[in-house]
Amino acid sequence: MPISYSLVHVAPDAVETPLLVVVLAADPSLPSALNGIDRQLNGAIARTLGRRDFRGGRDETMLFVGGDAGIQRVLLVGRGAAPLTRAAARRAASIAARQAGKLGLSTMHLYLPDAAAAHVEGLVIGAGAGSWSYPDLQTQPAEKDRRARLEQVAVVASDNADVRAAFAAGVAIAEGQAIAKRLGQMPGNYCTPETFVEVGREIADRHGMGLTVLGRSDMAALGMGSFLCVAQGTTQEPRLVALEYNGGPEGQRPVVLIGKGLCFDTGGISIKPAPEMEWMKFDMSGAGGVMGAMEAVGQLKLPINVVGIIGSTTNMPSGDAVKPGDVVRASNGKTIEIINTDAEGRLVLADLLVYAKRFNPAIAIDAATLTGAIVVGLGHSAVGVFSTDKVAADEVLAAGDAAGEPGWPMPMWDDYREQIKSDVADMKNTGGRAAGSITAALFLQEFVDGFPFVHLDVAGTAYSQSDLGWIPKGPTGTPVGTFVEFVRARARA
Ligand code: BES
Ligand code: MN
Ligand code: ZN
């Protein structure tokens, strides 16, 4: 069940709710809007604050039990001493949603005193993040033992156009991230290239976008020997899915978003070691991010043209699989010597980048779980941002910061290019261990012709293997936020 979000314009003490969440800054005093609620609780909140049992530290919570009607429970959530930002609101709402989930409450109301529009947006995104789950494949407990899942989130805020727009934007981003997370969590036998066709079709139908779906023979006709060599070892039909959103003037060059969609990456003939190979179901996170971003863009009805392109397949060893030493030809005519079949993402992206040119991009940005090396270099807290165009890179970095998905710029100097020179083809698909993320980015650049390009390596950030407190472990939704903020900023400019 997807969550339904609503915006209510009533005094916080007048709501009827199983759970009223109140977000408070450090060392809080009782907000005057809560006087009525505090009376209902016989002064328990004021006493608690007076005793400093609740101090409003970041992620601190305190639950109050009320009566059977009106406000049945109050949850105070601290947001700490730092200035109130959209990110702080998001974090507090996520903590609240996780608590509501533990209590088994299907409805909660969120109240942040003096919330501005941006904070309302953050509250909605946070509620979506904290309540996200993927229960599809687990048998549910018997009805009597089951705890309800959060289904309805209401934000209590003032009524003005800015708040309403921010609320709608929050819903768009939350639902876009939910799409990306769901795809990221689905096992490889559930999320297949066909799943991207289905999800792409749903998004296209919902928002009146153009949809193109290519299969093996279509891609062969376009000469996509690079993408297709990755799909050589699987019986599944590989898919290229393109969504075209035309919110801007006709003829306006679009922002093109590109995603790596490996539904599973065994490594192929250069097979990966068994330990932790199961994580490689997340190797479609770039493509999931493109789908989520297109959903958000469609909901936001932004006045700009945006194209989303994903390439989806599964990297499998087989008697037919591509081998180290093989040479393949991409759709721009360039030849590639396959050194390691596990460097497959860049082979898929190469043909997507050539395909992108037909849309005459204003800029293309790809997101890919491309290299283990970026996890070594930047860990799980920063997206690797690569571009030969500093202005474009800065624009994407700003979008990532705004989204709470920070990136870090990486060099793309020519010196590194030596590492991917081949004796038999135009280039090799790997450049050895040194600077592995950079040589991957330089490989991609070989397929970009005539438009600014930024590559996002999200291998460290698309999935969290540990519970982050406010974000449950699992898929994080990155890079949906970065894509949406980038497109939003362009639409405003
Ligand atoms: N999908 C992986 C990247 C990856 C590895 C993400 C580990 C997260 C954790 C990618 O297709 C891959 O296998 N890359 C190789 C490239 C190498 C063979 C040059 C890698 O990073 O080991
Ligand atoms: Mn690989
Ligand atoms: Zn991969």
XYZ file of C-alpha atoms and ligand atoms in Angstrom:
517
model
C 0.000 0.000 0.000
C 1.535 3.325 -0.978
C 1.248 6.003 1.693
C -1.276 8.750 1.193
C -0.188 12.226 2.222
C -2.411 15.140 3.120
C -2.058 18.739 4.228
C -4.370 19.982 6.967
C -4.836 23.567 8.027
C -6.187 23.342 11.581
C -4.792 24.233 14.989
C -2.605 21.329 16.125
C -4.689 20.839 19.273
C -7.859 20.441 17.188
C -6.800 17.384 15.150
C -8.260 13.940 15.688
C -5.366 11.529 15.426
C -3.833 8.354 16.857
C -0.471 10.174 16.869
C 0.455 13.827 16.804
C 4.171 14.315 16.200
C 5.630 17.603 17.408
C 9.117 18.492 16.200
C 11.025 20.654 18.678
C 14.411 22.374 18.676
C 17.007 21.856 21.425
C 16.128 23.142 24.912
C 12.508 23.696 23.987
C 9.835 25.578 25.801
C 6.233 24.593 25.215
C 5.034 26.171 21.949
C 1.881 28.182 22.667
C 0.004 26.231 19.991
C 0.370 23.176 22.223
C -1.221 24.663 25.347
C -4.544 23.007 24.538
C -2.915 19.623 24.030
C -0.936 19.934 27.203
C -4.178 20.591 29.118
C -5.619 17.388 27.618
C -2.555 15.581 29.010
C -2.891 17.245 32.432
C 0.277 19.282 31.903
C 2.558 16.305 31.243
C 4.402 17.965 28.350
C 5.133 21.181 30.240
C 6.287 19.173 33.275
C 8.545 17.017 31.105
C 10.159 20.028 29.478
C 10.493 21.752 32.852
C 12.290 18.715 34.278
C 14.454 18.582 31.136
C 13.579 14.934 30.654
C 13.240 15.802 26.968
C 15.862 18.221 25.683
C 15.144 18.299 21.967
C 18.456 16.750 20.911
C 18.626 15.474 17.359
C 16.670 12.196 17.009
C 15.543 12.321 20.680
C 11.959 11.149 21.157
C 9.387 11.068 23.979
C 5.928 9.540 23.792
C 2.867 10.749 25.765
C -0.264 8.674 26.085
C -3.552 10.542 25.739
C -7.193 9.544 25.805
C -9.368 7.565 23.425
C -10.506 10.530 21.386
C -8.951 13.676 19.968
C -5.186 13.361 20.184
C -4.550 9.814 21.378
C -0.780 10.069 21.585
C 1.825 12.803 21.322
C 5.367 12.094 20.159
C 7.967 14.787 20.697
C 10.880 14.516 18.265
C 14.010 16.595 18.772
C 15.759 18.269 15.879
C 18.793 19.523 17.766
C 20.376 22.945 18.088
C 21.377 23.437 14.448
C 19.333 25.907 12.383
C 16.049 24.593 11.014
C 16.567 23.346 7.455
C 14.657 21.149 5.074
C 17.101 18.343 5.929
C 16.453 18.734 9.676
C 12.696 18.559 9.102
C 13.151 15.514 6.891
C 15.234 13.722 9.456
C 12.772 14.396 12.295
C 9.825 13.194 10.200
C 11.701 10.038 9.288
C 12.396 9.301 12.977
C 8.709 9.895 13.682
C 7.587 7.569 10.894
C 9.837 4.826 12.215
C 8.323 5.238 15.688
C 4.802 5.167 14.270
C 5.733 1.950 12.495
C 6.960 0.377 15.735
C 3.738 1.404 17.478
C 1.716 -0.107 14.638
C -0.179 3.101 13.888
C -1.568 3.571 10.413
C -1.990 7.350 10.704
C 0.170 10.167 12.010
C -0.027 13.953 11.984
C 3.187 15.964 11.792
C 3.503 19.396 13.333
C 6.616 21.548 13.217
C 5.977 24.925 14.854
C 6.663 27.859 12.494
C 7.346 25.551 9.549
C 8.120 27.397 6.326
C 7.310 25.848 2.940
C 10.701 24.145 2.554
C 10.280 22.456 5.926
C 6.885 21.104 4.933
C 8.537 19.568 1.878
C 11.181 18.030 4.151
C 8.565 16.601 6.512
C 6.831 14.758 3.670
C 10.074 13.386 2.205
C 11.211 12.275 5.659
C 7.924 10.536 6.423
C 8.298 8.635 3.162
C 11.897 7.673 3.968
C 11.173 6.470 7.499
C 8.083 4.469 6.660
C 9.413 2.765 3.554
C 9.395 -1.017 3.574
C 9.268 -3.918 1.149
C 7.016 -6.511 2.786
C 5.957 -8.237 -0.449
C 7.996 -11.393 -0.025
C 7.468 -12.039 3.683
C 4.526 -13.953 5.081
C 2.555 -11.614 7.311
C 1.806 -12.592 10.921
C -1.765 -13.535 11.832
C -4.156 -10.595 11.983
C -4.139 -10.442 15.814
C -0.337 -10.308 16.009
C 0.120 -7.944 13.126
C 1.050 -4.299 13.573
C -0.474 -1.934 11.064
C 1.822 -0.153 8.648
C 1.811 3.608 8.333
C -0.604 4.471 5.538
C -1.646 8.059 6.119
C 0.603 10.994 6.868
C -0.902 14.410 7.438
C 1.102 17.602 7.795
C -0.433 20.284 9.988
C 0.595 23.640 8.525
C -0.649 27.071 7.585
C -2.642 27.529 4.403
C -0.820 29.414 1.667
C 0.243 28.796 -1.912
C 3.921 28.278 -1.041
C 3.117 25.630 1.549
C 0.737 23.833 -0.807
C 3.347 23.803 -3.585
C 6.047 22.575 -1.204
C 3.760 19.855 0.091
C 3.058 18.674 -3.472
C 6.789 18.724 -4.242
C 7.478 16.693 -1.128
C 4.950 14.085 -2.212
C 6.461 13.972 -5.718
C 9.970 13.404 -4.362
C 8.844 10.917 -1.702
C 6.948 8.863 -4.263
C 9.832 9.038 -6.745
C 12.192 7.794 -4.057
C 9.783 5.021 -3.115
C 9.857 3.776 -6.721
C 13.665 3.764 -6.746
C 13.884 2.052 -3.356
C 11.403 -0.618 -4.259
C 13.296 -1.485 -7.441
C 16.557 -1.485 -5.490
C 15.257 -3.897 -2.873
C 13.584 -6.314 -5.291
C 15.624 -9.489 -5.799
C 17.033 -10.170 -9.244
C 14.382 -12.767 -9.975
C 11.654 -10.169 -9.351
C 13.246 -7.039 -10.770
C 14.130 -7.945 -14.351
C 14.626 -5.799 -17.454
C 10.902 -6.342 -18.098
C 10.152 -4.700 -14.732
C 11.727 -1.512 -16.055
C 9.449 -1.717 -19.080
C 6.407 -2.073 -16.797
C 7.429 0.706 -14.418
C 8.386 2.931 -17.358
C 5.019 2.338 -18.986
C 3.151 3.163 -15.765
C 5.057 6.438 -15.374
C 4.589 7.327 -19.040
C 0.835 6.628 -18.887
C 0.366 8.499 -15.633
C 2.062 11.662 -16.855
C 1.580 11.596 -20.620
C 5.244 10.939 -21.418
C 6.603 9.403 -24.604
C 7.833 5.828 -24.204
C 10.334 3.873 -26.287
C 11.180 0.254 -25.520
C 13.972 -1.519 -27.386
C 14.889 -5.207 -27.234
C 17.826 -7.260 -28.455
C 17.048 -7.083 -32.186
C 16.300 -3.340 -32.103
C 19.599 -2.715 -30.372
C 21.430 -4.975 -32.819
C 19.959 -2.903 -35.673
C 21.399 0.221 -34.035
C 24.820 -1.433 -33.751
C 24.849 -1.476 -29.940
C 27.512 -4.163 -29.727
C 28.797 -2.815 -26.434
C 25.491 -3.045 -24.529
C 24.597 -6.327 -26.245
C 27.839 -8.104 -25.375
C 26.854 -7.765 -21.700
C 23.459 -9.329 -22.465
C 25.055 -12.160 -24.460
C 25.122 -14.549 -21.488
C 21.498 -14.170 -20.411
C 18.325 -15.557 -21.950
C 16.410 -12.555 -20.580
C 15.539 -9.931 -23.149
C 17.730 -6.867 -22.523
C 15.815 -3.595 -22.503
C 16.503 0.001 -23.326
C 13.654 2.153 -22.009
C 13.385 5.866 -22.829
C 10.833 8.225 -21.280
C 10.273 11.663 -22.802
C 8.686 14.367 -20.695
C 7.846 17.489 -22.681
C 7.018 20.131 -20.095
C 9.097 22.817 -21.789
C 8.808 24.653 -25.092
C 8.986 22.615 -28.263
C 12.548 22.383 -29.504
C 14.069 23.129 -26.073
C 17.075 20.863 -25.613
C 16.226 18.386 -22.840
C 18.056 17.390 -19.699
C 18.848 13.712 -20.319
C 19.088 11.372 -17.317
C 20.751 8.006 -17.922
C 20.797 4.983 -15.620
C 22.728 1.720 -15.358
C 20.179 -1.044 -14.878
C 22.009 -4.301 -14.163
C 19.300 -6.403 -12.516
C 22.083 -8.645 -11.330
C 25.838 -8.507 -11.834
C 27.615 -11.834 -11.349
C 30.660 -10.423 -13.118
C 30.104 -12.765 -16.066
C 33.059 -14.949 -17.107
C 35.252 -12.752 -14.871
C 32.976 -13.991 -12.106
C 32.798 -12.272 -8.729
C 33.665 -14.150 -5.509
C 30.645 -15.665 -3.732
C 30.755 -13.662 -0.455
C 28.333 -10.750 -0.670
C 27.564 -11.339 -4.309
C 23.877 -11.110 -3.365
C 24.274 -7.347 -2.977
C 24.678 -7.112 -6.725
C 20.905 -7.068 -7.086
C 21.320 -3.353 -6.361
C 23.311 -2.861 -9.566
C 20.227 -1.343 -11.184
C 20.107 1.567 -8.758
C 21.068 4.167 -11.360
C 18.172 3.047 -13.557
C 15.853 2.946 -10.539
C 16.931 6.506 -9.783
C 16.056 7.623 -13.310
C 12.598 6.039 -12.997
C 12.013 7.667 -9.616
C 13.157 11.039 -10.921
C 10.867 10.808 -13.962
C 7.907 10.053 -11.679
C 8.754 13.109 -9.562
C 9.264 15.338 -12.620
C 5.898 14.191 -13.985
C 4.138 14.951 -10.701
C 5.862 18.317 -10.350
C 4.776 19.260 -13.904
C 8.032 21.179 -14.334
C 8.183 23.541 -17.337
C 11.200 21.861 -18.920
C 11.970 18.977 -21.257
C 13.489 15.900 -19.624
C 14.408 12.523 -21.104
C 15.132 9.446 -18.979
C 17.024 6.546 -20.548
C 17.819 3.276 -18.833
C 19.664 0.201 -20.081
C 18.743 -3.001 -18.326
C 20.114 -6.531 -18.461
C 21.798 -9.162 -16.288
C 25.516 -9.965 -16.387
C 25.780 -13.775 -16.467
C 28.441 -16.335 -17.272
C 27.349 -18.869 -19.898
C 28.627 -20.737 -22.940
C 27.517 -17.763 -25.008
C 28.858 -15.054 -22.708
C 31.382 -12.454 -23.819
C 34.978 -13.404 -22.886
C 38.080 -11.491 -21.851
C 39.997 -10.647 -25.013
C 36.864 -10.324 -27.173
C 36.530 -7.102 -29.115
C 33.111 -5.490 -29.552
C 31.943 -2.433 -31.484
C 29.727 0.233 -29.899
C 27.047 2.159 -31.818
C 29.376 5.102 -32.468
C 31.734 2.723 -34.306
C 34.406 2.625 -31.608
C 35.903 -0.771 -30.753
C 36.440 -2.041 -27.216
C 38.714 -4.820 -26.004
C 37.018 -6.637 -23.133
C 39.653 -7.136 -20.435
C 37.260 -7.900 -17.592
C 33.629 -8.877 -18.176
C 32.824 -7.513 -14.718
C 33.372 -3.985 -16.004
C 29.983 -4.283 -17.706
C 28.181 -1.140 -16.553
C 30.327 1.126 -18.684
C 29.646 -1.115 -21.697
C 25.889 -0.648 -21.266
C 26.250 3.087 -20.640
C 28.469 3.547 -23.721
C 25.608 2.741 -26.092
C 23.104 4.692 -23.979
C 25.323 7.781 -24.281
C 25.462 7.379 -28.057
C 21.679 6.907 -28.085
C 21.235 10.063 -25.971
C 22.658 12.206 -28.769
C 19.464 11.840 -30.834
C 17.649 13.920 -28.196
C 20.118 16.808 -28.659
C 20.737 17.056 -24.883
C 21.304 20.360 -23.110
C 23.209 18.134 -20.697
C 23.333 14.418 -19.930
C 23.819 13.066 -16.419
C 24.231 9.375 -15.765
C 23.970 7.538 -12.454
C 25.558 4.137 -12.077
C 26.736 1.735 -9.401
C 29.840 1.635 -11.524
C 32.897 0.806 -9.432
C 33.929 -0.789 -6.178
C 36.786 1.709 -6.236
C 34.433 4.617 -5.477
C 33.364 2.781 -2.302
C 37.032 2.542 -1.309
C 37.658 6.197 -2.156
C 34.544 7.957 -0.849
C 32.768 5.367 1.305
C 29.025 5.520 1.765
C 28.615 9.238 2.336
C 29.466 10.878 -0.974
C 28.537 10.347 -4.609
C 31.529 10.437 -6.978
C 30.969 13.307 -9.426
C 32.924 13.240 -12.686
C 32.915 15.774 -15.507
C 35.294 17.460 -17.894
C 32.948 20.465 -17.630
C 33.496 22.235 -14.310
C 30.398 24.413 -14.593
C 28.196 21.382 -15.191
C 29.839 19.462 -12.347
C 29.277 22.379 -9.941
C 25.615 22.534 -10.942
C 25.176 18.826 -10.186
C 27.120 19.133 -6.913
C 24.803 21.959 -5.840
C 21.775 19.814 -6.674
C 23.179 16.932 -4.626
C 23.802 19.228 -1.646
C 20.261 20.590 -1.853
C 18.891 17.059 -1.948
C 20.937 15.808 1.000
C 22.815 13.470 -1.348
C 26.220 15.172 -1.285
C 28.720 14.486 -4.029
C 32.455 15.025 -4.299
C 34.306 16.101 -7.469
C 36.786 13.649 -8.964
C 39.507 14.447 -11.541
C 39.278 13.363 -15.167
C 42.765 14.339 -16.306
C 44.090 13.065 -19.624
C 47.027 11.335 -17.910
C 44.708 8.599 -16.690
C 43.546 7.929 -20.245
C 46.786 6.035 -20.948
C 45.463 3.249 -18.742
C 42.630 2.310 -21.093
C 44.698 2.236 -24.320
C 44.482 -1.115 -26.140
C 46.858 -2.842 -28.562
C 44.026 -4.376 -30.604
C 41.035 -2.025 -30.272
C 40.290 1.660 -29.756
C 40.231 1.172 -25.987
C 40.093 -1.389 -23.196
C 37.113 -1.694 -20.870
C 39.270 -1.535 -17.734
C 42.377 0.369 -16.762
C 43.691 -1.736 -13.911
C 43.353 -1.220 -10.173
C 44.765 2.288 -9.928
C 42.150 5.079 -10.129
C 39.504 2.551 -11.125
C 36.598 4.981 -10.830
C 38.379 7.617 -12.895
C 39.310 5.309 -15.770
C 35.672 4.139 -15.816
C 34.524 7.753 -16.165
C 37.089 8.414 -18.913
C 35.804 5.353 -20.745
C 32.264 6.815 -20.676
C 33.544 10.140 -22.002
C 34.623 8.358 -25.216
C 30.944 7.963 -26.104
C 29.854 11.536 -25.459
C 29.625 13.694 -28.542
C 28.768 17.349 -28.413
C 26.982 17.919 -25.084
C 28.000 18.535 -21.465
C 28.145 15.313 -19.475
C 28.320 14.511 -15.767
C 28.795 10.987 -14.426
C 27.618 10.013 -10.937
C 29.149 6.899 -9.394
C 26.579 5.863 -6.776
C 28.075 2.460 -5.925
C 28.701 3.576 -2.318
C 25.543 5.597 -1.761
C 22.594 3.853 -3.408
C 22.337 1.182 -0.744
C 23.036 1.193 2.959
C 23.990 -2.080 4.589
C 23.430 -0.678 8.062
C 20.561 1.113 9.721
C 21.314 4.829 9.662
C 18.845 5.622 12.426
C 16.662 7.892 10.403
C 16.970 5.887 7.163
C 16.256 2.171 7.508
C 18.963 -0.046 6.047
C 18.536 -0.940 2.398
C 18.154 1.210 -0.692
C 18.553 4.923 0.053
C 16.735 6.508 -2.881
C 19.964 8.147 -4.128
C 20.214 9.627 -6.821
C 16.513 10.585 -7.148
C 16.947 13.739 -5.051
C 19.985 14.924 -7.012
C 18.223 14.449 -10.338
C 15.061 16.199 -9.175
C 16.915 19.166 -7.654
C 18.977 19.531 -10.808
C 15.936 19.543 -13.066
C 14.009 21.836 -10.696
C 16.843 24.353 -10.650
C 17.070 24.276 -14.460
C 13.303 24.726 -14.742
C 13.539 27.820 -12.519
C 16.455 29.333 -14.435
N 28.573 -3.234 -10.156
C 29.972 -3.274 -10.008
C 30.489 -2.166 -9.096
C 30.419 -2.430 -7.617
C 31.335 -3.266 -7.014
C 29.489 -1.772 -6.844
C 31.292 -3.465 -5.650
C 29.455 -1.975 -5.469
C 30.363 -2.817 -4.867
C 30.658 -3.109 -11.349
O 29.988 -3.647 -12.433
C 31.963 -3.819 -11.251
O 31.947 -5.006 -11.102
N 33.060 -3.082 -11.350
C 34.356 -3.659 -11.235
C 35.239 -3.033 -12.290
C 36.580 -3.687 -12.429
C 36.419 -5.079 -13.003
C 37.443 -2.856 -13.323
C 34.880 -3.371 -9.837
O 34.633 -2.265 -9.328
O 35.467 -4.257 -9.235
Mn 30.485 -5.695 -12.680
Zn 27.962 -3.824 -12.250
